[in-house]
JSON list of N, CA and C in Angstrom, two decimals:
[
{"chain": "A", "resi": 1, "resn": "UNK", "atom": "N", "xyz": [-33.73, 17.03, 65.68]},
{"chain": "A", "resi": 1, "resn": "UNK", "atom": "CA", "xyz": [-33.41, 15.98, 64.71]},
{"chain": "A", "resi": 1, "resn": "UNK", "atom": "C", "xyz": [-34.52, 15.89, 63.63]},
{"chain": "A", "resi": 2, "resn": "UNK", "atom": "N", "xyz": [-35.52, 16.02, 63.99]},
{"chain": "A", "resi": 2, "resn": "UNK", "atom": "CA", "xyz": [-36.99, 15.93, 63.08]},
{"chain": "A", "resi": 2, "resn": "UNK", "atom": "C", "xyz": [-36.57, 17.23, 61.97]},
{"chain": "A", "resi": 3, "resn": "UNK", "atom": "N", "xyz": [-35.99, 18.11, 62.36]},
{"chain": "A", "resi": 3, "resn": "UNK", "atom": "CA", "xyz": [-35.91, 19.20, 61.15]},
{"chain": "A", "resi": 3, "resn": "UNK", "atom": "C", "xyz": [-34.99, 18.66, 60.39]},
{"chain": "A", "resi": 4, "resn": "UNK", "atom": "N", "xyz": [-33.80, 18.07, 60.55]},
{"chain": "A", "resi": 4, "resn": "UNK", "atom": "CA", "xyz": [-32.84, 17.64, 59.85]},
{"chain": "A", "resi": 4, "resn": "UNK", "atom": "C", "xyz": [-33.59, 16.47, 58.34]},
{"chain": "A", "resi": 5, "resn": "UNK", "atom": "N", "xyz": [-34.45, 15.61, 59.34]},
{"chain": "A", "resi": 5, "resn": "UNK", "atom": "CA", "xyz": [-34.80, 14.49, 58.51]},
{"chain": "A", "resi": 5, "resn": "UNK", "atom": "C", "xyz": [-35.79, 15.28, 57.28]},
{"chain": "A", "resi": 6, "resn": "UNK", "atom": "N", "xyz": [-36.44, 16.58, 57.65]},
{"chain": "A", "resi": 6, "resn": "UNK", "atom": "CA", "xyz": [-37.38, 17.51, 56.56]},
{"chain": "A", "resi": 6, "resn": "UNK", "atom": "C", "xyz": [-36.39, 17.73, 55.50]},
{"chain": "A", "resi": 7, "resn": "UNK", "atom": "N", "xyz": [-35.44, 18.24, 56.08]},
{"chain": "A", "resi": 7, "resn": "UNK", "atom": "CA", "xyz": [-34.62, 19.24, 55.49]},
{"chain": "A", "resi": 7, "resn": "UNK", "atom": "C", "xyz": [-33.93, 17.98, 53.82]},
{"chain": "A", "resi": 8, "resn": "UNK", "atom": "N", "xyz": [-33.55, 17.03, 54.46]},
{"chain": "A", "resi": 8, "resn": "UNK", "atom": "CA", "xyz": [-32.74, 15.64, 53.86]},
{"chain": "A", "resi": 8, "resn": "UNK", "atom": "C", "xyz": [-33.61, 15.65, 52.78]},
{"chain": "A", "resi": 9, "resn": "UNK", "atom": "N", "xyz": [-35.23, 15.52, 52.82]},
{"chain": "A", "resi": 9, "resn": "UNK", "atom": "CA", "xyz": [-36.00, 14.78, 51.85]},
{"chain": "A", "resi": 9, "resn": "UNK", "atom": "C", "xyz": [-35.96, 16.53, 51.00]},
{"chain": "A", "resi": 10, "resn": "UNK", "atom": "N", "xyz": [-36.15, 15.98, 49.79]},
{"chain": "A", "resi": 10, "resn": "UNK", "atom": "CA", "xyz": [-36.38, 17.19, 48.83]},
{"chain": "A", "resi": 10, "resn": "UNK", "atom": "C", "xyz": [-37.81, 17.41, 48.51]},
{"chain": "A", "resi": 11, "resn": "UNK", "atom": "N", "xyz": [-38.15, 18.86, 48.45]},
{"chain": "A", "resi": 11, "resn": "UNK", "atom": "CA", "xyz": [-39.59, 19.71, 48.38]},
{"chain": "A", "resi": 11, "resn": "UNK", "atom": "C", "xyz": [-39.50, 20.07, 46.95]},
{"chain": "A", "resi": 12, "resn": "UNK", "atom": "N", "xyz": [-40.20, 20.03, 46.27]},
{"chain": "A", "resi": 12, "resn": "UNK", "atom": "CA", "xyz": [-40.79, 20.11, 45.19]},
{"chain": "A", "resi": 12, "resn": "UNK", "atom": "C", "xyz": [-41.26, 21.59, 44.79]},
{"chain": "A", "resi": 13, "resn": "UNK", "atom": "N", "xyz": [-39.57, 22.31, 43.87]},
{"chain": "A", "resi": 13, "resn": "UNK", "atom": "CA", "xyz": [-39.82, 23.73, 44.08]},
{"chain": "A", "resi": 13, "resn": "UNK", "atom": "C", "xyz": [-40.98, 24.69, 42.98]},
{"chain": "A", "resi": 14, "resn": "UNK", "atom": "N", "xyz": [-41.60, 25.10, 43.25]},
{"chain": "A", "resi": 14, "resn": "UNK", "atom": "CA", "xyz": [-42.28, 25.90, 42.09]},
{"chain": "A", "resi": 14, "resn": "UNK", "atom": "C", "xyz": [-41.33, 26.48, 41.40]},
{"chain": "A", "resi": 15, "resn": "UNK", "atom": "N", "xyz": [-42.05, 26.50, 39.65]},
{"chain": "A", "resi": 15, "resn": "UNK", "atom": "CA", "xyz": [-40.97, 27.34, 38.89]},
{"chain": "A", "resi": 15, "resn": "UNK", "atom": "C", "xyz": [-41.09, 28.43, 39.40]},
{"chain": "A", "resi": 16, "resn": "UNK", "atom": "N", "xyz": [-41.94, 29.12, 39.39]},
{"chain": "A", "resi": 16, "resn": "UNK", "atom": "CA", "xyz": [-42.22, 30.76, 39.77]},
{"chain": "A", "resi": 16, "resn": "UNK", "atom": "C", "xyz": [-40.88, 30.93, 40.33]},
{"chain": "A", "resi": 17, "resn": "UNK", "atom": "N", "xyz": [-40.79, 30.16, 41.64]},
{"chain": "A", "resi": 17, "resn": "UNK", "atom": "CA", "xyz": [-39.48, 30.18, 42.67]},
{"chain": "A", "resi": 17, "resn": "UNK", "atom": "C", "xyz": [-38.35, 30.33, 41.83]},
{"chain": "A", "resi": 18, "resn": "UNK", "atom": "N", "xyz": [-38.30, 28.83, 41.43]},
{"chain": "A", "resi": 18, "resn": "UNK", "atom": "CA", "xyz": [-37.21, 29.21, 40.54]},
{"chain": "A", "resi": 18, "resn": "UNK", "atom": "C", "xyz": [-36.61, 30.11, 39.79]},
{"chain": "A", "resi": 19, "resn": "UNK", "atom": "N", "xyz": [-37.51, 30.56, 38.80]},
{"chain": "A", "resi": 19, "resn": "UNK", "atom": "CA", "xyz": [-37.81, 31.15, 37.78]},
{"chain": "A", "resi": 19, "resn": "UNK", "atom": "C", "xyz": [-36.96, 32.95, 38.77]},
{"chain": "A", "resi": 20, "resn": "UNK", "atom": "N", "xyz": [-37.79, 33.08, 39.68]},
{"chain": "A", "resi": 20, "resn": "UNK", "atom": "CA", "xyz": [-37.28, 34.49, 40.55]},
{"chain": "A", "resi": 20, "resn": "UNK", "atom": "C", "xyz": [-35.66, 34.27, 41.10]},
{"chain": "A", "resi": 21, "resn": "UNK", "atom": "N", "xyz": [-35.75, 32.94, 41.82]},
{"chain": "A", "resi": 21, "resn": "UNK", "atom": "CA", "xyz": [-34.06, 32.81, 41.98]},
{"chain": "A", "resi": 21, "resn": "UNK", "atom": "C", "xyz": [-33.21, 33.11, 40.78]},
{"chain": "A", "resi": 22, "resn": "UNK", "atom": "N", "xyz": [-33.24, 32.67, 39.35]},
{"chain": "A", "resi": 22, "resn": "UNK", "atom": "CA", "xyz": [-32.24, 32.61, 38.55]},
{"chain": "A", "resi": 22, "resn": "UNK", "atom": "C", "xyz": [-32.12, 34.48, 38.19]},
{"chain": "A", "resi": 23, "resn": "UNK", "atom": "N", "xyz": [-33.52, 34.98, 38.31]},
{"chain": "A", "resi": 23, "resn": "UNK", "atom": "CA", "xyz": [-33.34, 36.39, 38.15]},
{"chain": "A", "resi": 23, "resn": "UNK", "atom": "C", "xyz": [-31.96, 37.15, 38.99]},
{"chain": "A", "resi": 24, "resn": "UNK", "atom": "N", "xyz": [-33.13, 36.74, 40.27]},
{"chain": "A", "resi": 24, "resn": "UNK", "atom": "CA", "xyz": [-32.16, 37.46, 41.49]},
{"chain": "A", "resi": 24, "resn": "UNK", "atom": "C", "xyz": [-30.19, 37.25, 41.42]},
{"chain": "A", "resi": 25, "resn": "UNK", "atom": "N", "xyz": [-30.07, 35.77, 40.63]},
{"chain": "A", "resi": 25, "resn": "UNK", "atom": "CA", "xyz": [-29.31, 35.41, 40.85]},
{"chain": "A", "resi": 25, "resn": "UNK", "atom": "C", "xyz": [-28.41, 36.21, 39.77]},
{"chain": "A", "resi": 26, "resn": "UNK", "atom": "N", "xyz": [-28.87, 36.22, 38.61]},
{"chain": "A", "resi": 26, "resn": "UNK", "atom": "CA", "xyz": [-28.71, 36.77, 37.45]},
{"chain": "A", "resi": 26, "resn": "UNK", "atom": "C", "xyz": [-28.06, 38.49, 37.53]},
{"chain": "A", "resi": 27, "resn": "UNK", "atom": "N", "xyz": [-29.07, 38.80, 38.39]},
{"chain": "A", "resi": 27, "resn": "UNK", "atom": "CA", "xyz": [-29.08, 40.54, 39.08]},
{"chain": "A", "resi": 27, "resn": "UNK", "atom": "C", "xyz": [-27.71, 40.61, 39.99]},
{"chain": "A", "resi": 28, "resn": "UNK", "atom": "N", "xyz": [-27.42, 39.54, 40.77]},
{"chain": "A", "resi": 28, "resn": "UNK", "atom": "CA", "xyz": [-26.53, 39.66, 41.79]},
{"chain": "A", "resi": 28, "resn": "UNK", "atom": "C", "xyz": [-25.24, 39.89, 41.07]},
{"chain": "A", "resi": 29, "resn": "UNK", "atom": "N", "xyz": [-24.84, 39.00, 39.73]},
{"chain": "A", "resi": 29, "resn": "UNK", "atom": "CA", "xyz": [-23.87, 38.64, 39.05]},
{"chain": "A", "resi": 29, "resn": "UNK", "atom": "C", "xyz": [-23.70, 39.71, 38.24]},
{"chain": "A", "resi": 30, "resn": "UNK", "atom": "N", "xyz": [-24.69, 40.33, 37.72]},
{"chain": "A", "resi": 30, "resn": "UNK", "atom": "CA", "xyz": [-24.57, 41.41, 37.22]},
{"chain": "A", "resi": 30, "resn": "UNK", "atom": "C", "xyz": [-23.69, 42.89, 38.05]},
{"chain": "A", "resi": 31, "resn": "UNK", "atom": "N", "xyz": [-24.58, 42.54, 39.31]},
{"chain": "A", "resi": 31, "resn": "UNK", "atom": "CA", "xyz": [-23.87, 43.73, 40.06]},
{"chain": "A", "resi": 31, "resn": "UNK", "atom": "C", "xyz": [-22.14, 43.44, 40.66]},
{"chain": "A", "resi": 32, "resn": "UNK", "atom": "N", "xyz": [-22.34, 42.45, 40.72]},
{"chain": "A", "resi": 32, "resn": "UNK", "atom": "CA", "xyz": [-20.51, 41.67, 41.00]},
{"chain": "A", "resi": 32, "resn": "UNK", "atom": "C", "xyz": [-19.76, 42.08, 39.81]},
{"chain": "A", "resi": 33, "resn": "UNK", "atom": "N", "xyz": [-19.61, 42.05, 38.69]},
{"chain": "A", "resi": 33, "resn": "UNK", "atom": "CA", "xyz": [-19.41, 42.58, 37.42]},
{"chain": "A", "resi": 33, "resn": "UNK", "atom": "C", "xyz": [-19.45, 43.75, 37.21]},
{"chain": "A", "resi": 34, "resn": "UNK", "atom": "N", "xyz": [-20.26, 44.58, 37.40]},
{"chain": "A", "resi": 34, "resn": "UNK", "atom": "CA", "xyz": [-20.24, 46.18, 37.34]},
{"chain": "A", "resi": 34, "resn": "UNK", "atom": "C", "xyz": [-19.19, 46.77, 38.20]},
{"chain": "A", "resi": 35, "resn": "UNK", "atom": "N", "xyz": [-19.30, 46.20, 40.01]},
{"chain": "A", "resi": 35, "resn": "UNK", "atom": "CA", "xyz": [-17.99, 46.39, 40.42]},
{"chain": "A", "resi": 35, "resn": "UNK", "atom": "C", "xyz": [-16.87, 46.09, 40.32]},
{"chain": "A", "resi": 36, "resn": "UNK", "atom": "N", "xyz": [-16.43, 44.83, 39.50]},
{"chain": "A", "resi": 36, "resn": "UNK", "atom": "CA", "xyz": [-15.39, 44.61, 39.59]},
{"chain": "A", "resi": 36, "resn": "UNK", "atom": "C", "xyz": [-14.41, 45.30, 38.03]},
{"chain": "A", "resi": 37, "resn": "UNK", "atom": "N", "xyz": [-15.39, 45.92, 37.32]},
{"chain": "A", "resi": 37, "resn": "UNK", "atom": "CA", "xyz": [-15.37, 46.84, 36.26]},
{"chain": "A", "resi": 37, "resn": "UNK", "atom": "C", "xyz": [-15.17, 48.14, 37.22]},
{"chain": "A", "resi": 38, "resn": "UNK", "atom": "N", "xyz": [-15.84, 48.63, 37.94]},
{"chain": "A", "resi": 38, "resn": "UNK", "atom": "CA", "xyz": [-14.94, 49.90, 38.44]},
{"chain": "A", "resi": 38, "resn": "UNK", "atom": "C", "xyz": [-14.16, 49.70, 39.03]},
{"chain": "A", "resi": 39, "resn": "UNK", "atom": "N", "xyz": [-14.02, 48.96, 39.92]},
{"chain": "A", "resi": 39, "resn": "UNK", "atom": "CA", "xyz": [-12.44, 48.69, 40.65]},
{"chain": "A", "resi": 39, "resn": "UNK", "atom": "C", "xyz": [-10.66, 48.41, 39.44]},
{"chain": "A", "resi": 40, "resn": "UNK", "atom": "N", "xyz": [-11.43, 47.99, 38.28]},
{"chain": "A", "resi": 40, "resn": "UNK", "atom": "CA", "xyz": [-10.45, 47.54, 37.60]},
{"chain": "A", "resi": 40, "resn": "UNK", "atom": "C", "xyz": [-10.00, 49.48, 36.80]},
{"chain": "A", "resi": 41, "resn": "UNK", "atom": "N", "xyz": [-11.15, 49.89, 36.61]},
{"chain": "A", "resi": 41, "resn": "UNK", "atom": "CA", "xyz": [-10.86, 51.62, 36.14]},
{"chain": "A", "resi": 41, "resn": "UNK", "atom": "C", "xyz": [-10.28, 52.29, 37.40]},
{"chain": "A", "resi": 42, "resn": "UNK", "atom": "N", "xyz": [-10.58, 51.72, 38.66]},
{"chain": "A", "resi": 42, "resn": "UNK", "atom": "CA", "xyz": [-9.52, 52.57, 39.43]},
{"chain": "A", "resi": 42, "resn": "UNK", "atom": "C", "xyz": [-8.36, 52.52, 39.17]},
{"chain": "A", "resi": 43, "resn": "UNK", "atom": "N", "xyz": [-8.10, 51.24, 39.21]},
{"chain": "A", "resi": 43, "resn": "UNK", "atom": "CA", "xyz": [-7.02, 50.79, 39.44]},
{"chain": "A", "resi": 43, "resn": "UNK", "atom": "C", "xyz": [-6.19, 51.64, 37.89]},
{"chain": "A", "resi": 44, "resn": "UNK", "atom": "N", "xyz": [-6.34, 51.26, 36.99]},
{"chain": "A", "resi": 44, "resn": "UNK", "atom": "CA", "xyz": [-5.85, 51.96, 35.77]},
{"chain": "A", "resi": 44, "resn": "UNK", "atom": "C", "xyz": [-5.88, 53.38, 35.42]},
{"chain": "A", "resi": 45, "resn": "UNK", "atom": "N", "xyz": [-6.79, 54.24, 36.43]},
{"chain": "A", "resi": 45, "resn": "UNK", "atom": "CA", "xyz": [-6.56, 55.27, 36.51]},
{"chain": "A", "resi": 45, "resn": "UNK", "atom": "C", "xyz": [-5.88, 55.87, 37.91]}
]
């Protein structure tokens, strides 16, 4: 239960953190997009 009550209160994120999540996040979306660009050339070819 003690982890739950940590978890509830909010931590105070560094940008750095941030700053790397929106990358990563950025990167991920990118690669979701690239595939769904070749799947769509399969499909049409």
């Amino acid at each position: 239960m003690a982890s739950k009550k940590k978890e509830a209160k909010k931590t105070p994120v560094p940008r750095q953190v941030q700053k790397r999540y929106k990358q990563d996040l950025n990167r991920y979306r990118r690669q979701i997009q690239k595939s769904d660009k070749i799947q769509n050339g399969n499909r049409a070819a």
